[in-house]
PDB file of C-alpha atoms in Angstrom:
ATOM      1  CA  UNK O   1       0.000   0.000   0.000  1.00 45.00           C
ATOM      2  CA  UNK O   2       1.243   3.485  -0.835  1.00 47.00           C
ATOM      3  CA  UNK O   3       2.450   5.421   2.197  1.00 46.00           C
ATOM      4  CA  UNK O   4       0.300   8.344   1.093  1.00 44.00           C
ATOM      5  CA  UNK O   5      -2.767   6.146   0.793  1.00 43.00           C
ATOM      6  CA  UNK O   6      -2.105   4.829   4.294  1.00 47.00           C
ATOM      7  CA  UNK O   7      -2.798   8.256   5.788  1.00 49.00           C
ATOM      8  CA  UNK O   8      -6.317   8.243   7.265  1.00 48.00           C
ATOM      9  CA  UNK O   9      -8.802  10.719   5.891  1.00 52.00           C
ATOM     10  CA  UNK O  10      -9.152  13.722   8.143  1.00 52.00           C
ATOM     11  CA  UNK O  11     -12.086  13.958  10.476  1.00 51.00           C
ATOM     12  CA  UNK O  12     -14.375  16.991  10.667  1.00 46.00           C
ATOM     13  CA  UNK O  13     -12.262  18.596  13.378  1.00 46.00           C
ATOM     14  CA  UNK O  14      -8.798  17.642  12.132  1.00 49.00           C
ATOM     15  CA  UNK O  15      -8.322  20.876  10.229  1.00 47.00           C
ATOM     16  CA  UNK O  16      -9.569  23.126  13.018  1.00 43.00           C
ATOM     17  CA  UNK O  17      -7.876  21.867  16.152  1.00 41.00           C
ATOM     18  CA  UNK O  18      -4.360  22.480  17.316  1.00 45.00           C
ATOM     19  CA  UNK O  19      -3.098  24.621  14.436  1.00 48.00           C
ATOM     20  CA  UNK O  20      -0.299  27.121  14.796  1.00 46.00           C
ATOM     21  CA  UNK O  21       0.023  30.633  13.324  1.00 40.00           C
ATOM     22  CA  UNK O  22       1.390  29.249  10.060  1.00 44.00           C
ATOM     23  CA  UNK O  23      -1.640  26.993   9.635  1.00 48.00           C
ATOM     24  CA  UNK O  24       0.109  23.802  10.717  1.00 45.00           C
ATOM     25  CA  UNK O  25      -0.963  21.428  13.457  1.00 45.00           C
ATOM     26  CA  UNK O  26       0.875  21.644  16.765  1.00 44.00           C
ATOM     27  CA  UNK O  27       3.443  18.855  16.831  1.00 47.00           C
ATOM     28  CA  UNK O  28       2.595  15.834  18.958  1.00 51.00           C
ATOM     29  CA  UNK O  29       6.257  15.548  19.908  1.00 63.00           C
ATOM     30  CA  UNK O  30       6.431  19.259  20.683  1.00 60.00           C
ATOM     31  CA  UNK O  31       9.452  19.969  18.516  1.00 56.00           C
ATOM     32  CA  UNK O  32      10.482  23.615  18.606  1.00 42.00           C
ATOM     33  CA  UNK O  33      10.778  26.026  15.696  1.00 43.00           C
ATOM     34  CA  UNK O  34      12.388  23.620  13.281  1.00 45.00           C
ATOM     35  CA  UNK O  35      10.147  24.497  10.388  1.00 43.00           C
ATOM     36  CA  UNK O  36      11.064  27.994   9.224  1.00 43.00           C
ATOM     37  CA  UNK O  37      11.498  27.863   5.435  1.00 45.00           C
ATOM     38  CA  UNK O  38      14.175  29.894   3.707  1.00 44.00           C
ATOM     39  CA  UNK O  39      12.780  33.017   2.081  1.00 41.00           C
ATOM     40  CA  UNK O  40      14.192  31.894  -1.259  1.00 42.00           C
ATOM     41  CA  UNK O  41      14.686  28.201  -1.930  1.00 42.00           C
ATOM     42  CA  UNK O  42      17.275  26.759  -4.269  1.00 36.00           C
ATOM     43  CA  UNK O  43      14.766  26.462  -7.089  1.00 39.00           C
ATOM     44  CA  UNK O  44      13.349  29.970  -6.685  1.00 45.00           C
ATOM     45  CA  UNK O  45      13.590  31.892  -9.971  1.00 42.00           C
ATOM     46  CA  UNK O  46      12.654  35.253  -8.446  1.00 49.00           C
ATOM     47  CA  UNK O  47      16.045  35.941  -6.862  1.00 47.00           C
ATOM     48  CA  UNK O  48      18.357  38.458  -8.506  1.00 47.00           C
ATOM     49  CA  UNK O  49      22.155  38.410  -8.583  1.00 45.00           C
ATOM     50  CA  UNK O  50      22.327  40.142  -5.187  1.00 45.00           C
ATOM     51  CA  UNK O  51      20.194  37.419  -3.631  1.00 54.00           C
ATOM     52  CA  UNK O  52      17.154  39.689  -3.286  1.00 69.00           C
ATOM     53  CA  UNK O  53      13.673  38.981  -4.562  1.00 75.00           C
ATOM     54  CA  UNK O  54      12.605  40.915  -7.655  1.00 90.00           C
ATOM     55  CA  UNK O  55       9.088  42.199  -6.860  1.00 91.00           C
ATOM     56  CA  UNK O  56       8.116  42.045 -10.536  1.00 92.00           C
ATOM     57  CA  UNK O  57       8.549  38.259 -10.644  1.00 94.00           C
ATOM     58  CA  UNK O  58       7.851  37.364  -7.011  1.00 97.00           C
ATOM     59  CA  UNK O  59       4.297  36.015  -6.539  1.00 97.00           C
ATOM     60  CA  UNK O  60       4.174  37.223  -2.923  1.00 98.00           C
ATOM     61  CA  UNK O  61       4.999  40.801  -3.932  1.00 97.00           C
ATOM     62  CA  UNK O  62       2.584  40.639  -6.855  1.00 97.00           C
ATOM     63  CA  UNK O  63      -0.219  39.330  -4.625  1.00 98.00           C
ATOM     64  CA  UNK O  64       0.240  42.140  -2.121  1.00 98.00           C
ATOM     65  CA  UNK O  65       0.514  44.742  -4.863  1.00 97.00           C
ATOM     66  CA  UNK O  66      -2.650  43.530  -6.582  1.00 97.00           C
ATOM     67  CA  UNK O  67      -4.533  43.487  -3.283  1.00 97.00           C
ATOM     68  CA  UNK O  68      -3.583  47.086  -2.516  1.00 97.00           C
ATOM     69  CA  UNK O  69      -4.641  48.366  -5.941  1.00 96.00           C
ATOM     70  CA  UNK O  70      -7.727  46.175  -6.376  1.00 95.00           C
ATOM     71  CA  UNK O  71     -11.193  47.682  -6.141  1.00 90.00           C
ATOM     72  CA  UNK O  72     -12.889  44.292  -6.561  1.00 90.00           C
ATOM     73  CA  UNK O  73     -14.168  43.633  -3.057  1.00 91.00           C
ATOM     74  CA  UNK O  74     -15.169  40.042  -3.839  1.00 94.00           C
ATOM     75  CA  UNK O  75     -11.629  39.180  -4.966  1.00 95.00           C
ATOM     76  CA  UNK O  76      -9.856  40.973  -2.136  1.00 96.00           C
ATOM     77  CA  UNK O  77     -12.158  39.458   0.476  1.00 96.00           C
ATOM     78  CA  UNK O  78     -11.639  35.992  -0.974  1.00 96.00           C
ATOM     79  CA  UNK O  79      -7.847  36.312  -0.996  1.00 97.00           C
ATOM     80  CA  UNK O  80      -7.666  37.897   2.464  1.00 97.00           C
ATOM     81  CA  UNK O  81      -9.808  35.104   3.901  1.00 96.00           C
ATOM     82  CA  UNK O  82      -7.941  32.282   2.161  1.00 96.00           C
ATOM     83  CA  UNK O  83      -4.324  33.241   2.786  1.00 98.00           C
ATOM     84  CA  UNK O  84      -2.591  33.355   6.169  1.00 97.00           C
ATOM     85  CA  UNK O  85       0.653  35.106   7.146  1.00 97.00           C
ATOM     86  CA  UNK O  86       2.247  31.660   7.295  1.00 96.00           C
ATOM     87  CA  UNK O  87       1.707  31.233   3.547  1.00 98.00           C
ATOM     88  CA  UNK O  88       4.355  33.883   2.892  1.00 98.00           C
ATOM     89  CA  UNK O  89       8.003  32.808   2.898  1.00 96.00           C
ATOM     90  CA  UNK O  90       9.116  36.404   3.532  1.00 96.00           C
ATOM     91  CA  UNK O  91       8.420  37.646   7.107  1.00 96.00           C
ATOM     92  CA  UNK O  92       8.073  41.204   5.776  1.00 95.00           C
ATOM     93  CA  UNK O  93       5.491  40.078   3.237  1.00 97.00           C
ATOM     94  CA  UNK O  94       3.645  38.188   5.968  1.00 97.00           C
ATOM     95  CA  UNK O  95       3.550  41.364   8.063  1.00 96.00           C
ATOM     96  CA  UNK O  96       2.303  43.475   5.160  1.00 97.00           C
ATOM     97  CA  UNK O  97      -0.369  40.883   4.391  1.00 98.00           C
ATOM     98  CA  UNK O  98      -1.532  41.025   8.011  1.00 97.00           C
ATOM     99  CA  UNK O  99      -2.045  44.787   7.716  1.00 97.00           C
ATOM    100  CA  UNK O 100      -3.758  44.591   4.321  1.00 98.00           C
ATOM    101  CA  UNK O 101      -6.037  41.710   5.344  1.00 98.00           C
ATOM    102  CA  UNK O 102      -7.109  43.551   8.495  1.00 97.00           C
ATOM    103  CA  UNK O 103      -8.050  46.638   6.463  1.00 97.00           C
ATOM    104  CA  UNK O 104     -10.006  44.482   4.001  1.00 97.00           C
ATOM    105  CA  UNK O 105     -11.816  42.683   6.834  1.00 96.00           C
ATOM    106  CA  UNK O 106     -12.801  46.052   8.308  1.00 96.00           C
ATOM    107  CA  UNK O 107     -13.973  47.286   4.882  1.00 95.00           C
ATOM    108  CA  UNK O 108     -11.484  50.142   5.034  1.00 96.00           C
ATOM    109  CA  UNK O 109      -9.275  51.495   2.230  1.00 96.00           C
ATOM    110  CA  UNK O 110      -6.296  49.192   1.713  1.00 97.00           C
ATOM    111  CA  UNK O 111      -4.330  51.149  -0.877  1.00 96.00           C
ATOM    112  CA  UNK O 112      -0.568  51.668  -0.384  1.00 96.00           C
ATOM    113  CA  UNK O 113      -1.001  55.012   1.389  1.00 96.00           C
ATOM    114  CA  UNK O 114      -3.490  53.502   3.831  1.00 96.00           C
ATOM    115  CA  UNK O 115      -1.182  50.562   4.553  1.00 96.00           C
ATOM    116  CA  UNK O 116       1.744  52.947   5.088  1.00 94.00           C
ATOM    117  CA  UNK O 117      -0.413  54.977   7.471  1.00 94.00           C
ATOM    118  CA  UNK O 118      -1.159  51.897   9.585  1.00 94.00           C
ATOM    119  CA  UNK O 119       2.555  51.137   9.818  1.00 92.00           C
ATOM    120  CA  UNK O 120       3.300  54.759  10.748  1.00 90.00           C
ATOM    121  CA  UNK O 121       0.566  54.889  13.402  1.00 89.00           C
ATOM    122  CA  UNK O 122       1.977  51.752  15.008  1.00 85.00           C
ATOM    123  CA  UNK O 123       4.886  53.934  16.116  1.00 79.00           C
ATOM    124  CA  UNK O 124       7.689  51.652  14.989  1.00 69.00           C
ATOM    125  CA  UNK O 125       9.944  54.520  13.907  1.00 72.00           C
ATOM    126  CA  UNK O 126      13.310  53.334  12.649  1.00 76.00           C
ATOM    127  CA  UNK O 127      12.402  49.773  13.564  1.00 77.00           C
ATOM    128  CA  UNK O 128       9.793  49.750  10.800  1.00 83.00           C
ATOM    129  CA  UNK O 129      12.051  51.341   8.186  1.00 87.00           C
ATOM    130  CA  UNK O 130      12.831  47.955   6.542  1.00 90.00           C
ATOM    131  CA  UNK O 131       9.109  47.158   6.344  1.00 93.00           C
ATOM    132  CA  UNK O 132       8.406  50.519   4.719  1.00 92.00           C
ATOM    133  CA  UNK O 133      11.149  49.831   2.175  1.00 93.00           C
ATOM    134  CA  UNK O 134       9.588  46.460   1.362  1.00 95.00           C
ATOM    135  CA  UNK O 135       6.223  48.199   0.974  1.00 96.00           C
ATOM    136  CA  UNK O 136       7.792  50.637  -1.496  1.00 95.00           C
ATOM    137  CA  UNK O 137       9.232  47.710  -3.481  1.00 96.00           C
ATOM    138  CA  UNK O 138       5.926  45.850  -3.469  1.00 97.00           C
ATOM    139  CA  UNK O 139       4.010  48.893  -4.688  1.00 95.00           C
ATOM    140  CA  UNK O 140       6.244  49.073  -7.781  1.00 91.00           C
ATOM    141  CA  UNK O 141       5.716  45.400  -8.702  1.00 93.00           C
ATOM    142  CA  UNK O 142       3.228  46.475 -11.395  1.00 90.00           C
ATOM    143  CA  UNK O 143       0.711  43.743 -10.623  1.00 95.00           C
ATOM    144  CA  UNK O 144      -2.642  44.134 -12.410  1.00 94.00           C
ATOM    145  CA  UNK O 145      -5.306  44.742  -9.777  1.00 93.00           C
ATOM    146  CA  UNK O 146      -7.553  42.140 -11.423  1.00 95.00           C
ATOM    147  CA  UNK O 147      -4.916  39.424 -10.892  1.00 96.00           C
ATOM    148  CA  UNK O 148      -5.036  39.229  -7.086  1.00 96.00           C
ATOM    149  CA  UNK O 149      -6.708  35.792  -7.101  1.00 96.00           C
ATOM    150  CA  UNK O 150      -4.298  34.470  -9.731  1.00 96.00           C
ATOM    151  CA  UNK O 151      -1.192  35.480  -7.779  1.00 97.00           C
ATOM    152  CA  UNK O 152      -2.711  34.303  -4.500  1.00 98.00           C
ATOM    153  CA  UNK O 153      -3.136  30.860  -6.062  1.00 98.00           C
ATOM    154  CA  UNK O 154       0.606  30.788  -6.778  1.00 98.00           C
ATOM    155  CA  UNK O 155       1.414  31.834  -3.198  1.00 98.00           C
ATOM    156  CA  UNK O 156      -0.819  29.064  -1.851  1.00 98.00           C
ATOM    157  CA  UNK O 157       0.785  26.553  -4.211  1.00 97.00           C
ATOM    158  CA  UNK O 158       4.289  27.509  -3.102  1.00 97.00           C
ATOM    159  CA  UNK O 159       3.215  27.409   0.545  1.00 97.00           C
ATOM    160  CA  UNK O 160       1.801  23.916   0.014  1.00 97.00           C
ATOM    161  CA  UNK O 161       5.059  22.678  -1.493  1.00 97.00           C
ATOM    162  CA  UNK O 162       7.127  24.279   1.303  1.00 97.00           C
ATOM    163  CA  UNK O 163       4.963  22.460   3.816  1.00 96.00           C
ATOM    164  CA  UNK O 164       6.394  19.164   2.548  1.00 96.00           C
ATOM    165  CA  UNK O 165       9.914  20.404   3.232  1.00 96.00           C
ATOM    166  CA  UNK O 166       8.745  21.305   6.732  1.00 95.00           C
ATOM    167  CA  UNK O 167       7.092  17.905   7.215  1.00 96.00           C
ATOM    168  CA  UNK O 168      10.297  16.225   6.055  1.00 96.00           C
ATOM    169  CA  UNK O 169      12.332  18.202   8.581  1.00 96.00           C
ATOM    170  CA  UNK O 170       9.917  17.221  11.334  1.00 96.00           C
ATOM    171  CA  UNK O 171      10.001  13.549  10.375  1.00 96.00           C
ATOM    172  CA  UNK O 172      13.803  13.611  10.380  1.00 96.00           C
ATOM    173  CA  UNK O 173      13.893  15.283  13.782  1.00 96.00           C
ATOM    174  CA  UNK O 174      11.316  12.855  15.149  1.00 96.00           C
ATOM    175  CA  UNK O 175      13.346   9.897  13.880  1.00 96.00           C
ATOM    176  CA  UNK O 176      16.402  11.223  15.690  1.00 96.00           C
ATOM    177  CA  UNK O 177      14.851  12.502  18.923  1.00 95.00           C
ATOM    178  CA  UNK O 178      11.299  11.221  19.346  1.00 95.00           C
ATOM    179  CA  UNK O 179      10.124   8.336  21.530  1.00 95.00           C
ATOM    180  CA  UNK O 180       9.712   5.201  19.449  1.00 95.00           C
ATOM    181  CA  UNK O 181       6.124   4.606  20.545  1.00 95.00           C
ATOM    182  CA  UNK O 182       5.048   8.069  19.289  1.00 95.00           C
ATOM    183  CA  UNK O 183       6.694   8.036  15.864  1.00 95.00           C
ATOM    184  CA  UNK O 184       3.894   6.439  13.840  1.00 96.00           C
ATOM    185  CA  UNK O 185       1.168   8.628  15.363  1.00 96.00           C
ATOM    186  CA  UNK O 186       3.299  11.667  14.637  1.00 96.00           C
ATOM    187  CA  UNK O 187       3.717  10.629  10.999  1.00 95.00           C
ATOM    188  CA  UNK O 188      -0.053  10.153  10.707  1.00 96.00           C
ATOM    189  CA  UNK O 189      -0.618  13.617  12.174  1.00 96.00           C
ATOM    190  CA  UNK O 190       1.715  15.146   9.605  1.00 96.00           C
ATOM    191  CA  UNK O 191      -0.094  13.259   6.856  1.00 96.00           C
ATOM    192  CA  UNK O 192      -3.420  14.694   7.983  1.00 97.00           C
ATOM    193  CA  UNK O 193      -1.840  18.109   8.071  1.00 96.00           C
ATOM    194  CA  UNK O 194      -0.671  17.766   4.477  1.00 97.00           C
ATOM    195  CA  UNK O 195      -4.078  16.467   3.406  1.00 97.00           C
ATOM    196  CA  UNK O 196      -5.716  19.523   5.001  1.00 96.00           C
ATOM    197  CA  UNK O 197      -3.262  21.803   3.170  1.00 96.00           C
ATOM    198  CA  UNK O 198      -4.108  20.091  -0.122  1.00 97.00           C
ATOM    199  CA  UNK O 199      -7.835  20.443   0.548  1.00 96.00           C
ATOM    200  CA  UNK O 200      -7.362  24.143   1.338  1.00 96.00           C
ATOM    201  CA  UNK O 201      -5.530  24.737  -1.941  1.00 96.00           C
ATOM    202  CA  UNK O 202      -8.205  22.900  -3.915  1.00 96.00           C
ATOM    203  CA  UNK O 203     -11.001  24.757  -2.132  1.00 96.00           C
ATOM    204  CA  UNK O 204      -9.451  28.077  -3.138  1.00 97.00           C
ATOM    205  CA  UNK O 205      -9.051  26.940  -6.743  1.00 94.00           C
ATOM    206  CA  UNK O 206     -12.674  25.806  -6.796  1.00 93.00           C
ATOM    207  CA  UNK O 207     -13.754  29.290  -5.798  1.00 87.00           C
ATOM    208  CA  UNK O 208     -14.481  28.573  -2.164  1.00 62.00           C
ATOM    209  CA  UNK O 209     -13.021  29.980   1.056  1.00 56.00           C
ATOM    210  CA  UNK O 210     -14.829  33.278   0.671  1.00 49.00           C
TER     211      UNK O 210
END
């Protein structure tokens, strides 16, 4: 039997209980932060010669840009409800998404100036200077406002694939450090987690999660 087929189907509460801020289940073996993905993986084609992401080809930047310029409330609401900060490999992008999604949820303007105002009102001063620079880069990504859903699909897809790297890291750590009697249950939990991530991606592509 295929190892993937051996993973039990998730129950009605599997996707809701015990999930962390990145949308992953809390580890049975309570392994610490061993799951942070690199902002740009080896196969990432959006990295320039200086090792920085080019906003014009980076789906995360394009998603945020499209959200800020979009006037289509149905699209922005759908994207803001479907994505989580944990879907973004870049911490700065995750933080910007949090601000944008909150403005969308409150039915407030979420254009670049409004997002910058939220950051300014938070009183971060020099501490927030890097975030404001990322915002300036994102704004110039030239994403069509009507493409927010399209780019969000790519972000979700990349997040889904990264989750397998994370699951692999957890399995490796469990094999090295976990109690023998807990290893199989932990693997099953990770399988359910990946199934839930796959279902979430498919639900978004089917037009759900609004």
